Amino acid sequence: MHYISKLIFILFCSQVIFANDVVTLSTGEWAPYTSEKDPKGRIAQVIVTEAFHLENIDVQYRYYNWKKVLKVANELQVEATMPWYETPKRKEEFLYSKQAIIRSRIVFFHLKSLDFKWNNFEDLKSYTIGATRGYKSTKLFESKNLNISLTQTEQENYTQMANTRVDITASSVLVGYDIINKTFPKERVSLFTHNEKNIFPETGAHLLISKKHPGGKELMRKFDDGLKKLIKSGRYGQIIKNFMTNR
């Protein structure tokens, strides 16, 4: 009996010794990147969790409205926050991850049945473009005097494209496939594809840690190392691929 008690004590101690550290991150509802409600809308969270895990760190998430997400991180109520684009004000208050968690590429989506290629905006004048009111891309198309069909939501553009009312529409790669997978049955999802040429320069969203955090630099170093390993191993690319094809 004494032997069993001793064994249990040794096992307990070994679990404590080898237990991973735990960090808490703040984020908000922004599917397909982060989501409390949609387990399939967490691609940025999957990347961050796996990157930290490679450095023996587990991650917990707290969800807030977006006005509060950054505030609680700067007040050190959480260790870090994500995903954020770079701005001069944020750079003053936060450490940024060396590499972006995800990169946002705005491209044209179209049906595979359409032989679509473009090099300049003149090439687009023979197409009808599904465009969402108020979007940056819509304002660009209007300035180029392109033929656009205005909608209230991005989802409407894809519905119109499926019904051949428009030829192409602009979305970020991940958002576009998220809409396609949520809107259409599996047999119709495969009808869509995207053109690789970017409409705007690519931008990236990062992990942020407040400069007030006493261990912030070391924690960021570990995350940077973990993300680098994730990318080098090919797992990062697989996460992106799985999201676009297996939702």
Coordinates of C-alpha atoms in Angstrom, one line a residue:
M1 CA 0.0 0.0 0.0
H2 CA 2.9 2.3 0.9
Y3 CA 4.5 1.5 -2.5
I4 CA 1.3 2.4 -4.4
S5 CA 1.0 5.7 -2.5
K6 CA 4.6 6.5 -3.3
L7 CA 4.0 5.7 -7.0
I8 CA 1.0 7.9 -7.1
F9 CA 2.9 10.8 -5.5
I10 CA 5.8 10.4 -8.1
L11 CA 3.3 10.4 -11.0
F12 CA 1.6 13.5 -9.6
C13 CA 4.9 15.3 -9.2
S14 CA 5.9 14.4 -12.7
Q15 CA 2.7 15.8 -14.1
V16 CA 3.3 19.1 -12.3
I17 CA 6.9 19.3 -13.4
F18 CA 6.1 18.7 -17.1
A19 CA 2.8 20.5 -17.2
N20 CA 2.6 23.2 -19.9
D21 CA 2.5 26.9 -19.0
V22 CA -0.9 28.5 -19.8
V23 CA -1.5 31.9 -21.4
T24 CA -4.8 33.7 -21.8
L25 CA -5.5 35.7 -25.0
S26 CA -8.3 38.2 -25.7
T27 CA -10.1 38.1 -29.0
G28 CA -13.5 38.8 -30.5
E29 CA -16.0 37.4 -33.0
W30 CA -14.5 37.6 -36.5
A31 CA -15.1 34.4 -38.3
P32 CA -13.4 32.8 -40.1
Y33 CA -10.4 34.0 -38.2
T34 CA -11.7 33.9 -34.6
S35 CA -15.1 32.9 -33.2
E36 CA -16.7 31.9 -29.9
K37 CA -19.8 30.7 -31.7
D38 CA -18.5 28.8 -34.7
P39 CA -15.9 26.1 -34.0
K40 CA -15.1 26.1 -37.8
G41 CA -14.5 29.8 -37.8
R42 CA -11.2 29.8 -35.8
I43 CA -8.4 29.5 -38.3
A44 CA -6.3 32.2 -36.6
Q45 CA -6.9 30.6 -33.2
V46 CA -5.8 27.2 -34.5
I47 CA -2.6 28.7 -35.8
V48 CA -1.8 30.6 -32.5
T49 CA -2.7 27.6 -30.3
E50 CA -0.5 25.2 -32.3
A51 CA 2.4 27.7 -32.5
F52 CA 2.4 28.2 -28.7
H53 CA 2.0 24.4 -28.1
L54 CA 5.3 23.9 -30.0
E55 CA 6.8 25.9 -27.2
N56 CA 5.0 23.9 -24.5
I57 CA 2.5 26.6 -23.8
D58 CA -1.3 26.0 -23.7
V59 CA -3.7 28.8 -24.7
Q60 CA -7.1 29.9 -23.3
Y61 CA -9.3 32.5 -25.0
R62 CA -11.5 35.1 -23.6
Y63 CA -14.0 36.7 -26.0
Y64 CA -15.0 40.4 -25.8
N65 CA -16.6 43.0 -28.0
W66 CA -13.9 44.5 -30.2
K67 CA -13.8 47.8 -28.3
K68 CA -12.7 45.9 -25.2
V69 CA -10.4 43.2 -26.7
L70 CA -7.3 45.5 -27.0
K71 CA -8.1 47.4 -23.8
V72 CA -8.0 44.3 -21.5
A73 CA -4.7 43.3 -23.1
N74 CA -3.1 46.7 -22.5
E75 CA -4.4 46.6 -18.9
L76 CA -2.7 43.1 -18.5
Q77 CA -6.0 41.3 -17.7
V78 CA -4.7 38.8 -20.4
E79 CA -1.2 38.0 -21.6
A80 CA -1.8 38.7 -25.3
T81 CA -4.4 39.6 -27.9
M82 CA -5.0 38.8 -31.6
P83 CA -5.4 39.2 -34.6
W84 CA -4.5 42.8 -35.3
Y85 CA -3.3 44.8 -38.2
E86 CA -0.4 47.2 -37.7
T87 CA -1.1 50.9 -36.9
P88 CA 1.2 53.6 -35.6
K89 CA -0.8 53.9 -32.3
R90 CA -0.8 50.2 -31.6
K91 CA 3.0 50.0 -32.3
E92 CA 3.5 52.6 -29.5
E93 CA 1.7 50.4 -26.9
F94 CA 2.2 46.8 -28.1
L95 CA 4.9 44.3 -29.1
Y96 CA 4.0 42.8 -32.5
S97 CA 4.8 39.2 -33.6
K98 CA 7.6 39.1 -36.2
Q99 CA 5.4 37.3 -38.7
A100 CA 1.7 37.7 -39.3
I101 CA -0.6 35.0 -37.9
I102 CA -2.6 35.2 -41.1
R103 CA -2.2 37.3 -44.3
S104 CA -5.2 38.9 -45.9
R105 CA -5.2 38.7 -49.7
I106 CA -8.0 40.3 -51.6
V107 CA -8.6 38.4 -54.9
F108 CA -11.2 37.8 -57.5
F109 CA -13.5 34.7 -57.1
H110 CA -15.2 33.1 -60.1
L111 CA -16.8 29.9 -61.3
K112 CA -14.4 27.3 -62.6
S113 CA -16.4 27.3 -65.8
L114 CA -15.3 30.9 -66.5
D115 CA -11.8 31.2 -68.2
F116 CA -10.8 34.3 -66.1
K117 CA -7.5 36.0 -66.2
W118 CA -6.5 39.6 -65.6
N119 CA -3.3 41.7 -65.6
N120 CA -4.7 45.2 -65.3
F121 CA -8.0 47.0 -64.8
E122 CA -8.6 47.4 -68.5
D123 CA -8.9 43.6 -68.7
L124 CA -11.9 43.7 -66.3
K125 CA -14.1 45.8 -68.5
S126 CA -15.6 42.8 -70.2
Y127 CA -16.9 41.3 -66.9
T128 CA -19.7 42.1 -64.5
I129 CA -18.4 42.4 -61.0
G130 CA -20.4 41.7 -57.8
A131 CA -19.5 44.5 -55.4
T132 CA -20.6 45.2 -51.8
R133 CA -21.7 48.7 -50.9
G134 CA -19.2 50.6 -48.9
Y135 CA -16.3 48.3 -49.4
K136 CA -12.8 49.5 -50.3
S137 CA -12.8 47.3 -53.4
T138 CA -16.1 48.7 -54.6
K139 CA -14.8 52.2 -54.4
L140 CA -11.8 51.2 -56.5
F141 CA -14.0 49.5 -59.2
E142 CA -16.1 52.6 -59.3
S143 CA -13.1 54.8 -59.8
K144 CA -12.0 52.6 -62.7
N145 CA -15.5 52.9 -64.3
L146 CA -15.9 49.1 -64.3
N147 CA -19.3 47.3 -64.7
I148 CA -20.5 46.5 -61.2
S149 CA -23.6 45.0 -59.6
L150 CA -24.1 46.4 -56.1
T151 CA -25.2 44.3 -53.2
Q152 CA -25.6 44.8 -49.4
T153 CA -23.6 41.7 -48.4
E154 CA -20.7 39.7 -49.7
Q155 CA -22.8 36.5 -49.6
E156 CA -25.2 38.0 -52.2
N157 CA -22.3 38.4 -54.6
Y158 CA -21.7 34.6 -54.5
T159 CA -25.3 33.8 -54.9
Q160 CA -25.5 36.0 -57.9
M161 CA -22.3 34.5 -59.3
A162 CA -23.7 30.9 -58.8
N163 CA -26.8 32.1 -60.8
T164 CA -24.5 33.7 -63.5
R165 CA -25.8 37.2 -62.9
V166 CA -22.3 38.4 -62.2
D167 CA -19.0 37.0 -63.4
I168 CA -16.5 37.8 -60.6
T169 CA -16.4 39.2 -57.1
A170 CA -13.7 40.4 -54.7
S171 CA -13.0 38.9 -51.2
S172 CA -10.2 38.0 -49.0
V173 CA -9.2 34.3 -49.8
L174 CA -10.3 33.0 -46.4
V175 CA -13.5 35.0 -46.2
G176 CA -14.4 34.0 -49.7
Y177 CA -14.1 30.3 -49.1
D178 CA -15.9 30.7 -45.7
I179 CA -18.9 32.2 -47.5
I180 CA -18.9 29.6 -50.2
N181 CA -18.8 26.7 -47.7
K182 CA -21.5 28.2 -45.5
T183 CA -23.8 29.2 -48.4
F184 CA -23.7 26.3 -50.8
P185 CA -24.2 22.5 -50.5
K186 CA -21.0 20.4 -50.9
E187 CA -21.7 19.5 -54.5
R188 CA -21.7 23.2 -55.5
V189 CA -18.7 24.3 -53.4
S190 CA -16.4 22.7 -55.9
L191 CA -17.7 25.0 -58.7
F192 CA -15.9 28.0 -57.3
T193 CA -12.2 29.0 -57.4
H194 CA -10.1 32.2 -57.2
N195 CA -7.5 34.0 -59.2
E196 CA -4.1 34.3 -57.5
K197 CA -3.5 37.9 -58.5
N198 CA -3.9 40.3 -55.6
I199 CA -6.2 43.3 -56.1
F200 CA -4.5 45.2 -53.2
P201 CA -1.1 44.7 -51.5
E202 CA -1.2 41.8 -49.0
T203 CA -1.7 42.7 -45.3
G204 CA -1.1 40.7 -42.2
A205 CA -2.7 40.3 -38.8
H206 CA -0.5 39.8 -35.8
L207 CA -0.3 38.6 -32.2
L208 CA 0.1 41.6 -29.8
I209 CA 1.5 41.8 -26.2
S210 CA 1.4 45.0 -24.2
K211 CA 4.7 46.7 -23.6
K212 CA 3.7 46.9 -20.0
H213 CA 3.8 43.1 -19.6
P214 CA 6.9 42.3 -17.5
G215 CA 7.5 39.0 -19.4
G216 CA 6.2 40.2 -22.7
K217 CA 9.4 40.1 -24.7
E218 CA 10.2 36.5 -23.6
L219 CA 6.6 35.4 -24.3
M220 CA 6.7 37.0 -27.8
R221 CA 10.0 35.3 -28.5
K222 CA 8.5 31.9 -27.7
F223 CA 5.5 32.6 -29.9
D224 CA 7.7 33.8 -32.8
D225 CA 9.8 30.6 -32.5
G226 CA 6.7 28.4 -32.4
L227 CA 5.1 30.1 -35.4
K228 CA 8.4 29.8 -37.3
K229 CA 8.5 26.0 -36.5
L230 CA 4.8 25.7 -37.6
I231 CA 5.5 27.3 -40.9
K232 CA 8.7 25.4 -41.6
S233 CA 7.1 22.0 -40.8
G234 CA 4.4 22.6 -43.4
R235 CA 1.7 22.3 -40.8
Y236 CA 0.8 26.0 -41.2
G237 CA 0.1 25.6 -44.9
Q238 CA -1.9 22.4 -44.1
I239 CA -4.1 24.3 -41.7
I240 CA -5.0 26.9 -44.4
K241 CA -5.6 24.2 -47.0
N242 CA -7.8 22.2 -44.6
F243 CA -9.9 25.3 -43.8
M244 CA -10.5 26.0 -47.5
T245 CA -11.4 22.5 -48.5
N246 CA -12.8 20.6 -45.5
R247 CA -15.2 22.9 -43.8

